[in-house]
CSV table of C-alpha atoms in Angstrom, one decimal:
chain,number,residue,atom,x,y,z
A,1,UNK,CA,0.0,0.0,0.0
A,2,UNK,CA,1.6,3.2,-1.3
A,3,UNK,CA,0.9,6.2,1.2
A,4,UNK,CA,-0.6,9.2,0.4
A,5,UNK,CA,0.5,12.7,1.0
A,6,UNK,CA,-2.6,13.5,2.0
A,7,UNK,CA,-3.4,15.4,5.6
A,8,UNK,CA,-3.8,13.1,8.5
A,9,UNK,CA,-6.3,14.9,11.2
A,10,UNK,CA,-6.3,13.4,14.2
A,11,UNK,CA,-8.3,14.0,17.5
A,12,UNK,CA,-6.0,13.4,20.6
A,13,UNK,CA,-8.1,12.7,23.7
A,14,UNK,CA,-6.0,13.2,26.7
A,15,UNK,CA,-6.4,13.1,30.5
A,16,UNK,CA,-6.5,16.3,32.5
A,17,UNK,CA,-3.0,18.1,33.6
A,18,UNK,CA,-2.4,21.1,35.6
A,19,UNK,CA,-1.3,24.1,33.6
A,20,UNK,CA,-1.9,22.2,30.8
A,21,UNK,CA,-2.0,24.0,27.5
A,22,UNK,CA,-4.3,23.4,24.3
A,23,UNK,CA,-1.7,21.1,22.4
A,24,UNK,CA,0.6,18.6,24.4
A,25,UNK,CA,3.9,17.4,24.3
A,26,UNK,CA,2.3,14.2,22.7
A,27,UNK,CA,0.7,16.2,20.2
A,28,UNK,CA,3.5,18.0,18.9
A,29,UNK,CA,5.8,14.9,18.9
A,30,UNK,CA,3.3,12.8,16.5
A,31,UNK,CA,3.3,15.9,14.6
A,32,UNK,CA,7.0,16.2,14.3
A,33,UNK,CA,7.2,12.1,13.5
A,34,UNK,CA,5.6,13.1,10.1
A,35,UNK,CA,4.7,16.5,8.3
A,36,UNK,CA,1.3,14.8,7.2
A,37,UNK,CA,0.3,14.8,10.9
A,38,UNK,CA,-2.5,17.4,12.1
A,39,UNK,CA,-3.1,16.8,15.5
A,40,UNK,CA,-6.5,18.4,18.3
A,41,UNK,CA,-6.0,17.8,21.5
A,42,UNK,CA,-9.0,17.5,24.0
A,43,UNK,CA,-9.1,16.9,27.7
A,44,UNK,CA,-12.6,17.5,28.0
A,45,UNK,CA,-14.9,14.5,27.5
A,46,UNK,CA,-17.9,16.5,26.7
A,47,UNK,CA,-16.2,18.6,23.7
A,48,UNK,CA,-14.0,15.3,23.2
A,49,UNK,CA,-17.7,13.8,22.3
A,50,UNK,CA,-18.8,16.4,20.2
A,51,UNK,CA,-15.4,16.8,18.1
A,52,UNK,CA,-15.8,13.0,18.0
A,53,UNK,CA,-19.5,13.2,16.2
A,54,UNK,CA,-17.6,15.6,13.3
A,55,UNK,CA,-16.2,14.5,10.0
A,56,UNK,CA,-13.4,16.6,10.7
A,57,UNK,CA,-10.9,13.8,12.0
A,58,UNK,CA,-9.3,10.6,10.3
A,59,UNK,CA,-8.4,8.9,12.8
A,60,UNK,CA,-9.6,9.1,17.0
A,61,UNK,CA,-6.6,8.4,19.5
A,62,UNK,CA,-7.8,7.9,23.4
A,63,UNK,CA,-5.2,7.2,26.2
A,64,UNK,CA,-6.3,4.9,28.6
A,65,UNK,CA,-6.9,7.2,31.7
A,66,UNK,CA,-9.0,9.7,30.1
A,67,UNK,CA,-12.3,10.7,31.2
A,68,UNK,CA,-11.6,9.8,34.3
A,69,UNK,CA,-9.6,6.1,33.5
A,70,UNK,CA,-12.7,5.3,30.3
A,71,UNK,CA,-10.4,6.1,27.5
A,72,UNK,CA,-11.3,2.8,26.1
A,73,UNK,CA,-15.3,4.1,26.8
A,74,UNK,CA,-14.9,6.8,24.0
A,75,UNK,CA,-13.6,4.8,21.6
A,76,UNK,CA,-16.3,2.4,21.8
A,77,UNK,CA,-19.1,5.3,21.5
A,78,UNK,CA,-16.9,6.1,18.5
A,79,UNK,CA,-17.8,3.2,16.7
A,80,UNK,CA,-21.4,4.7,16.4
A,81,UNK,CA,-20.7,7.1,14.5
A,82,UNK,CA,-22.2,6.7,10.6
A,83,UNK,CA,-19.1,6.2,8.8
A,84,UNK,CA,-16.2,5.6,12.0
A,85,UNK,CA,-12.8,6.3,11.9
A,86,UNK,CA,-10.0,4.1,12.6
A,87,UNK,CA,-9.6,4.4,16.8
A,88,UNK,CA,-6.6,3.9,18.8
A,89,UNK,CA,-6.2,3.2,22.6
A,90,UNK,CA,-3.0,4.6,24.4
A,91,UNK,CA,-1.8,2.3,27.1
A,92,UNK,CA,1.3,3.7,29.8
A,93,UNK,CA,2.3,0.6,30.9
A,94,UNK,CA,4.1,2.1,34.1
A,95,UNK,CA,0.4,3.7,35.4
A,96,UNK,CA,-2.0,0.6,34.6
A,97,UNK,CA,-1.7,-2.5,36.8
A,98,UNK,CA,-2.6,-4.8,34.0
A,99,UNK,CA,-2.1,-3.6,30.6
A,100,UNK,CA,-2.3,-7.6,29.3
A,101,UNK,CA,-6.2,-7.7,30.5
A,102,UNK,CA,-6.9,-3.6,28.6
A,103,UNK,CA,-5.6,-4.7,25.6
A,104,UNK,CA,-7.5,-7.7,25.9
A,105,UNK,CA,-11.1,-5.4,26.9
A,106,UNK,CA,-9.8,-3.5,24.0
A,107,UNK,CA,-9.6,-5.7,21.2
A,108,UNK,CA,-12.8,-7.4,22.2
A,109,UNK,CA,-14.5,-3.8,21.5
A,110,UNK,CA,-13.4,-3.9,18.3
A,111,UNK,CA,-11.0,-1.1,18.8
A,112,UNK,CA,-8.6,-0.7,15.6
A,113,UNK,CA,-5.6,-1.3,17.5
A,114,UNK,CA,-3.5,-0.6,20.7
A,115,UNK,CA,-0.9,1.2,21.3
A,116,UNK,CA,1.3,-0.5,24.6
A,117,UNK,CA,4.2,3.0,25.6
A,118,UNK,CA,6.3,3.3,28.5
A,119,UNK,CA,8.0,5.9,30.5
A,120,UNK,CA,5.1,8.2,29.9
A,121,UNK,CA,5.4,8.9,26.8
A,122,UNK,CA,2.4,8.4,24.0
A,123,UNK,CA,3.9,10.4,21.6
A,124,UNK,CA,6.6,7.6,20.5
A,125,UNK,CA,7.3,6.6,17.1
A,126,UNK,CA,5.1,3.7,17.3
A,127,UNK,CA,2.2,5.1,17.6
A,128,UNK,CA,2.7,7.6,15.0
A,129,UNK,CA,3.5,4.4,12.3
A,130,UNK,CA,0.3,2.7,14.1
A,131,UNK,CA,-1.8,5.9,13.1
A,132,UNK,CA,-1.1,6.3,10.1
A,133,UNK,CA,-0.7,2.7,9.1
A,134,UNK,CA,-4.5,2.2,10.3
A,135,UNK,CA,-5.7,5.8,8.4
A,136,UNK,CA,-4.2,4.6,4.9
A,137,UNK,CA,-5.5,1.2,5.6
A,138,UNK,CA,-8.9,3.0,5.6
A,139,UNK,CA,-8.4,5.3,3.1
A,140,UNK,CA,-7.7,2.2,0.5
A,141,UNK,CA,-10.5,0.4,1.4
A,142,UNK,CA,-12.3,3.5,1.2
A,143,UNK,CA,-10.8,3.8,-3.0
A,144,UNK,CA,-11.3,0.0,-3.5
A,145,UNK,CA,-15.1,0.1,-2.5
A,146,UNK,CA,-15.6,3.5,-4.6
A,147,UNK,CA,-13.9,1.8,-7.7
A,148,UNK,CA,-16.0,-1.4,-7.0
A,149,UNK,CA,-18.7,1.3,-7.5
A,150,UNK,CA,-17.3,2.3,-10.3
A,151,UNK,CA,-16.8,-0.5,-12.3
A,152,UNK,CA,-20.5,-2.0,-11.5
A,153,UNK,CA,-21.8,1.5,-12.5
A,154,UNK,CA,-19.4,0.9,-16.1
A,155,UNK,CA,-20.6,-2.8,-16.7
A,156,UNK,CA,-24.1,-1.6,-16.2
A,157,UNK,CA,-23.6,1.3,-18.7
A,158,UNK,CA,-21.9,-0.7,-21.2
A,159,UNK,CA,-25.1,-4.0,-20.8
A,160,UNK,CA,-27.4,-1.2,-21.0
A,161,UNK,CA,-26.2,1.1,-23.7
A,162,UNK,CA,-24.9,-0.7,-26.3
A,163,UNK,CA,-27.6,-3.0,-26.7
A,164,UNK,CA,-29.8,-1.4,-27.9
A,165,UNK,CA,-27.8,0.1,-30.7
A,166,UNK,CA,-26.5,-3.1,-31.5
A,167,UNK,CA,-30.1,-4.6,-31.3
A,168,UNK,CA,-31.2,-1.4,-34.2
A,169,UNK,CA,-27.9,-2.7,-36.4
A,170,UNK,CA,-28.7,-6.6,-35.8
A,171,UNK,CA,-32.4,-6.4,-37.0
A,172,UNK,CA,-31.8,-4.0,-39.6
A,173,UNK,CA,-29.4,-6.3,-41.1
A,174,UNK,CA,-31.7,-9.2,-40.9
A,175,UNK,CA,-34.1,-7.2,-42.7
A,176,UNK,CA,-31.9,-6.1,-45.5
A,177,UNK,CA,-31.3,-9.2,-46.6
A,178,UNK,CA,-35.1,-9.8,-47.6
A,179,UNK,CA,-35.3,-5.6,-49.1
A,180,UNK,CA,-31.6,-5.0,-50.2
A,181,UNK,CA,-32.8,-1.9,-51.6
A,182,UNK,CA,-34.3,-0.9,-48.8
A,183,UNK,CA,-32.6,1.8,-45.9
A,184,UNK,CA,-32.0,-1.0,-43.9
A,185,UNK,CA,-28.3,-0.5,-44.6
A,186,UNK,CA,-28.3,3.1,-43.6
A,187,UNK,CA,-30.0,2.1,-40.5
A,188,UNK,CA,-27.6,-0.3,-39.4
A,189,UNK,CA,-24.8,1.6,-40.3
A,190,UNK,CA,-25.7,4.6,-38.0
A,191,UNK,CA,-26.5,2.0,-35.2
A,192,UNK,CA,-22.8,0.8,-35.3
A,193,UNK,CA,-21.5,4.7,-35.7
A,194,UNK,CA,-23.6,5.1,-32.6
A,195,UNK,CA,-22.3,2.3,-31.1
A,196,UNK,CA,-19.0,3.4,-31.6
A,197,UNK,CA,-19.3,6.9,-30.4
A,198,UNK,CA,-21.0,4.9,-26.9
A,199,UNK,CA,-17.6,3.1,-26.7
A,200,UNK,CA,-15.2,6.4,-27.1
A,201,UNK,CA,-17.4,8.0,-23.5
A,202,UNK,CA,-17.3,4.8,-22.0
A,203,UNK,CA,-13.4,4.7,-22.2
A,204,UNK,CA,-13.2,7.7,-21.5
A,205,UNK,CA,-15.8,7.2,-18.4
A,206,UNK,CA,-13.3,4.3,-17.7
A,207,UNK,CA,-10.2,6.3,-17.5
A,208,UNK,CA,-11.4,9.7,-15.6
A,209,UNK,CA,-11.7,7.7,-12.1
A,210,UNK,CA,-8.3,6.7,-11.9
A,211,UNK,CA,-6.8,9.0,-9.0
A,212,UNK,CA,-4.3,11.5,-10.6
A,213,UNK,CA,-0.7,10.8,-10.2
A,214,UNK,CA,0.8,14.1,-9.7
A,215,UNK,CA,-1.0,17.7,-9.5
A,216,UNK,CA,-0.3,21.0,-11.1
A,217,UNK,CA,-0.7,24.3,-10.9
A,218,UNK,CA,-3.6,25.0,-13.6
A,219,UNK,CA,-5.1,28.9,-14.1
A,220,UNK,CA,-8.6,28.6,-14.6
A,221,UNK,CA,-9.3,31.7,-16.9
A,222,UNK,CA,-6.5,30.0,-19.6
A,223,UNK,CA,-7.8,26.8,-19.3
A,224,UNK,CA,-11.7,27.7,-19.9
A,225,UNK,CA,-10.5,29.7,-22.8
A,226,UNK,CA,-8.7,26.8,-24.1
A,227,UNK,CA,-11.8,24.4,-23.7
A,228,UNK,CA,-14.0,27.3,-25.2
A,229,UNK,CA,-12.5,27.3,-28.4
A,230,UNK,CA,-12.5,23.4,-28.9
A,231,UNK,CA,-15.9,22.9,-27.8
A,232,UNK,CA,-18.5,23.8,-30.2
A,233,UNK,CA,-20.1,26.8,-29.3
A,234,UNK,CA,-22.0,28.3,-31.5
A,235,UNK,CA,-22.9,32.2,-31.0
A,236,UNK,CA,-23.1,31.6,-27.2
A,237,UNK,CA,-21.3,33.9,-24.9
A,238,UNK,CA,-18.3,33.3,-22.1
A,239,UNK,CA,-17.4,34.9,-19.1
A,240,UNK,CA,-14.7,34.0,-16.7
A,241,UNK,CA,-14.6,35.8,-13.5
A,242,UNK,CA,-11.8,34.9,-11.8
A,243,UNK,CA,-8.0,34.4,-12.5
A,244,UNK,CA,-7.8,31.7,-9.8
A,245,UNK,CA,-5.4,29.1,-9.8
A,246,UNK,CA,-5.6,25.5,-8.7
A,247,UNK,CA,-4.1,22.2,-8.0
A,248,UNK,CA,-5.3,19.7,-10.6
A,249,UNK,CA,-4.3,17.3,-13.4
A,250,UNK,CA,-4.4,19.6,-16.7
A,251,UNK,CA,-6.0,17.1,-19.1
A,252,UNK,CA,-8.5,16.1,-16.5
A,253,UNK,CA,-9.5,19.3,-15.4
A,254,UNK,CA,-9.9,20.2,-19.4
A,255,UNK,CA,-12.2,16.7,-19.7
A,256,UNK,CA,-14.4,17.9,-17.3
A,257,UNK,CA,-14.5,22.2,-18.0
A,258,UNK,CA,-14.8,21.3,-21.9
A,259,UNK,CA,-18.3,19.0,-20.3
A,260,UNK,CA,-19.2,21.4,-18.1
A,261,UNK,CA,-19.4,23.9,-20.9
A,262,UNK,CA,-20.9,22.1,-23.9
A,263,UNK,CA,-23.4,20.8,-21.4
A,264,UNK,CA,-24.6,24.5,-20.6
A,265,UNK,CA,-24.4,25.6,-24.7
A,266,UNK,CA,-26.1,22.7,-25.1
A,267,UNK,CA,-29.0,22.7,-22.7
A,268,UNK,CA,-29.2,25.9,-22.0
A,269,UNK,CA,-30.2,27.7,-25.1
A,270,UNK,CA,-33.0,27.2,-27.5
A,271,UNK,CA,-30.8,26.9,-30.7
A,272,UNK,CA,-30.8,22.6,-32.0
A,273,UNK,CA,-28.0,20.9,-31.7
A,274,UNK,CA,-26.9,21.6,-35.0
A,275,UNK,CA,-26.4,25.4,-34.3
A,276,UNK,CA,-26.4,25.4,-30.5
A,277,UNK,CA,-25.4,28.5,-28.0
A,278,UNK,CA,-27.6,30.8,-30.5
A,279,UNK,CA,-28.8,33.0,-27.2
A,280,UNK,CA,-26.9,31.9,-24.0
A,281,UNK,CA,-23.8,33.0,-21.6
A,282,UNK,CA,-21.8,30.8,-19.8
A,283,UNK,CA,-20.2,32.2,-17.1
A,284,UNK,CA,-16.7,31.0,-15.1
A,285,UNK,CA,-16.2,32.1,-11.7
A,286,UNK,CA,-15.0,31.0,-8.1
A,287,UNK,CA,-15.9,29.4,-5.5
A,288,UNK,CA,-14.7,31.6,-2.0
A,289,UNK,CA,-15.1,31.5,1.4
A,290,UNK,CA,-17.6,34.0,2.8
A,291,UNK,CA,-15.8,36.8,4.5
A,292,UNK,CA,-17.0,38.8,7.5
A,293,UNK,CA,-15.5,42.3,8.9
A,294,UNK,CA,-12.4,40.5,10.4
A,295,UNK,CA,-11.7,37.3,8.4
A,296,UNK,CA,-12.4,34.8,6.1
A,297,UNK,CA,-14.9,31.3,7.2
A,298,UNK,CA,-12.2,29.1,5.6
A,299,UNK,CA,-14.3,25.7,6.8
A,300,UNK,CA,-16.6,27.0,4.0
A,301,UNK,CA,-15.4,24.8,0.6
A,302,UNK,CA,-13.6,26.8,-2.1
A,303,UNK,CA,-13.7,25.6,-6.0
A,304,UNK,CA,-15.1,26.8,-9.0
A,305,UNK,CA,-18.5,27.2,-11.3
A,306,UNK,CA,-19.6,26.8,-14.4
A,307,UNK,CA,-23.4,28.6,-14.7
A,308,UNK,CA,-25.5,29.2,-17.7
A,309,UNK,CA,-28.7,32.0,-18.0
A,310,UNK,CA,-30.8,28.9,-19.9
A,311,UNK,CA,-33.8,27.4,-18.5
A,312,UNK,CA,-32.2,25.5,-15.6
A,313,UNK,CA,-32.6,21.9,-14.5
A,314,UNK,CA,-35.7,20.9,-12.0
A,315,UNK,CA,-34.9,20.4,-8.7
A,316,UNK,CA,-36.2,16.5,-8.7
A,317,UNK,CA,-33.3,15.8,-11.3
A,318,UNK,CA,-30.3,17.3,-10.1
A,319,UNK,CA,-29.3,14.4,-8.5
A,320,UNK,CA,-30.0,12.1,-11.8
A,321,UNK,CA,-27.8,13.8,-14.2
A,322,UNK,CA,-24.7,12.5,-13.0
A,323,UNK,CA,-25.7,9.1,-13.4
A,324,UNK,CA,-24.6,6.9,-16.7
A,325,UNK,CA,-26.9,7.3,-19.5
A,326,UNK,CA,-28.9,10.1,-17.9
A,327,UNK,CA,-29.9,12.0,-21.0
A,328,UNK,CA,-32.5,14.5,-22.0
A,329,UNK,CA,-31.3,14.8,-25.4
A,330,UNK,CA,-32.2,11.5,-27.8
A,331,UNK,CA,-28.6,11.8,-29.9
A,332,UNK,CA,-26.7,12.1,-26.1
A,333,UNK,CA,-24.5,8.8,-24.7
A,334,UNK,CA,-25.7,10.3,-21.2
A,335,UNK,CA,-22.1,10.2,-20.3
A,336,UNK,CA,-20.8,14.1,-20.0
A,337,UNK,CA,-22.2,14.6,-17.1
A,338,UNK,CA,-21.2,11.2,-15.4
A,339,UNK,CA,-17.6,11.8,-16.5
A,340,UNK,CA,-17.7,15.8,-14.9
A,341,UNK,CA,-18.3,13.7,-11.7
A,342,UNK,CA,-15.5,11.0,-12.0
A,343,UNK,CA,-12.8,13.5,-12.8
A,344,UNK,CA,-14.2,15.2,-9.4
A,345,UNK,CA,-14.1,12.5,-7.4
A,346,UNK,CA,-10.5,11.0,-8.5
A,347,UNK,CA,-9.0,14.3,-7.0
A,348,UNK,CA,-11.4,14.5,-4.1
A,349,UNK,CA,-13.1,17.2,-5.3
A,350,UNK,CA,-17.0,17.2,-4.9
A,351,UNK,CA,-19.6,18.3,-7.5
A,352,UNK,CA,-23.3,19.5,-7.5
A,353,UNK,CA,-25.8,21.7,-9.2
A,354,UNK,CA,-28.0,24.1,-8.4
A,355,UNK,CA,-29.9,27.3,-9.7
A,356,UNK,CA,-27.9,29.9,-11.4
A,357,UNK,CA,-28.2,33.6,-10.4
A,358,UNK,CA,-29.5,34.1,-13.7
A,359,UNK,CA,-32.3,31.0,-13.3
A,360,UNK,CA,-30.2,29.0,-15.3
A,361,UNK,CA,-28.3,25.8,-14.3
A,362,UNK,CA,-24.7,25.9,-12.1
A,363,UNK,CA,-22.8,23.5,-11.2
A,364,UNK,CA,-20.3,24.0,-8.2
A,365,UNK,CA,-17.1,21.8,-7.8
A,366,UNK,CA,-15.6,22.1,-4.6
A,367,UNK,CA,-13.0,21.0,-2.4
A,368,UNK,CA,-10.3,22.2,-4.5
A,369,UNK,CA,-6.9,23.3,-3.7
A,370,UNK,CA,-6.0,26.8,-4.2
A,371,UNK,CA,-2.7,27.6,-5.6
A,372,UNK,CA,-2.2,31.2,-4.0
């Protein structure tokens, strides 16, 4: 298993000291052991239970004697949580009479793993390796199950699609052999061009999960302008609105803008296919934190947009559209969409639509890095 270099957050749950400040010498030692490390420290059960009940952590570590000696107590209510985090009990083998019997309780509770230190000091080298050993053991579940996911969602999109195509060209061809002069040939042939044109998304579909390799700076306003003049556009409008720059894989990020921006020339003017974007204007901008009179709310997610002023999409399917084959259009594959989504998710990015300012459709993509 190859390690990411991904942030690990961990909450620290601690026993009571005097004087004690908010971090520990624990705390800063696991930090130190590795620059991925960003550690909370908490003394307090009661705020120690509500941190808990946040997504904000990757892993929970507990030493034995908190909350008065029910360290291993915590954990266990930990488990509840609707998607728990891998959870680590701290034993200092010098102040428990019988650290053979805890890790014993412990394992029986299903706790991820325990972590036996001596001489008072839980912020060894072992249990930094145990915690993030047991965080990227989660994390690649986490990837296997969503490519599971993935792949049932592809097979299901290539049973589904390409039959019927196929079915079209396979009658039609059965037919033509009793009417040769018929348009049975036609027919049949642009069943198999269809079918082909299934099988370029679907590879493409295929290929856009795969988490990127290496990131790079990207400037948004260059690459919109780039996907703008390959896409076709018609007479429709763009406007980009910010200069940002962020943290991406180039051809991806292109795959899913050039999407992003056909879909809206696409569906959200009134021209045909043919001649599309006759009377629309797509518009580029950021995603930002909301700012008060002293500073920014950086837990709010920062990104991009893509928003058209068409007709919009009803609220009862903006969900739908991201799913394989979801088309309103009869010559779409029902993959554009489904691949905006794919590209998001491979670099952890998230992706939703919503009402543009302008009643049209806008889709947000956050949880992308910023490259100040």
């Amino acid at each position: 298993m190859e390690p990411s270099d991904d942030p690990i957050h961990v909450l620290l749950a601690v026993a009571d000291a005097d004087g004690a400040d908010s971090s520990t010498p624990a705390a800063a030692s696991i930090e130190r052991r590795d620059d991925r490390f960003v550690v909370e420290t908490v003394r307090d059960p009661d705020a120690a239970a509500t941190l808990r009940s946040t997504d904000r952590f990757d892993c929970v570590v507990a030493a034995v004697d908190f909350a008065d000696g029910d360290g291993l107590g915590f954990l266990v209510d930990a488990a509840e949580a609707p998607e728990p985090v891998p959870r680590l009990l701290v034993i200092d083998e010098d102040r428990v009479a019988d650290p053979s019997a805890v890790v014993a309780e412990a394992l029986a509770a299903d706790v991820t793993d325990v972590v036996r230190v001596a001489e008072g000091d839980p912020a060894s080298r072992l249990l930094a390796n145990r915690v993030a050993n047991a965080v990227e053991s989660r994390r690649a579940a986490a990837e296997a199950d969503r490519q599971r996911e993935r792949l049932d969602r592809f097979v299901s999109g290539v049973s589904h699609d390409l039959r019927s195509p196929l079915n079209v060209a396979q009658g039609r061809l059965r037919m033509a052999r009793d009417d040769p002069e018929g348009e049975h040939l036609d027919v049949a042939a642009a069943a198999v061009d269809r079918t082909f044109e299934l099988i370029a998304d679907l590879l493409t579909l295929a290929k856009q999960g795969e988490k990127p390799r290496e990131l790079e700076s990207v400037g948004l306003r260059e690459t919109v302008e780039e996907c703008w003049a390959t896409v076709a556009t018609g007479d429709a409008t763009l406007v980009v609105e910010s200069d940002r720059r962020v943290l991406a894989d180039p051809s991806r990020l292109k795959q899913l803008l050039e999407n992003l921006i056909g879909n809206s020339v696409e569906h959200g003017s009134t021209g045909s296919r043919a001649d599309p974007g006759d009377d629309v204007t797509v518009t580029v901008g950021a995603v930002t934190p909301m700012y008060t009179a002293t500073r920014a709310d950086t837990s709010l997610p920062t990104g991009f947009y893509v928003a058209d002023d068409g007709p919009g999409i009803p609220e009862a399917e903006r969900d739908r559209v991201f799913e394989v084959g979801y088309t309103t259009d009869r010559d779409g594959t029902g993959f554009g969409l489904n691949i905006v989504r794919e590209v998001a998710a491979a670099h952890g990015w998230e992706v939703r639509v919503t009402e543009s300012a302008d009643g049209g459709a806008r889709f947000e993509v956050t949880g992308v890095a910023v490259d100040e």
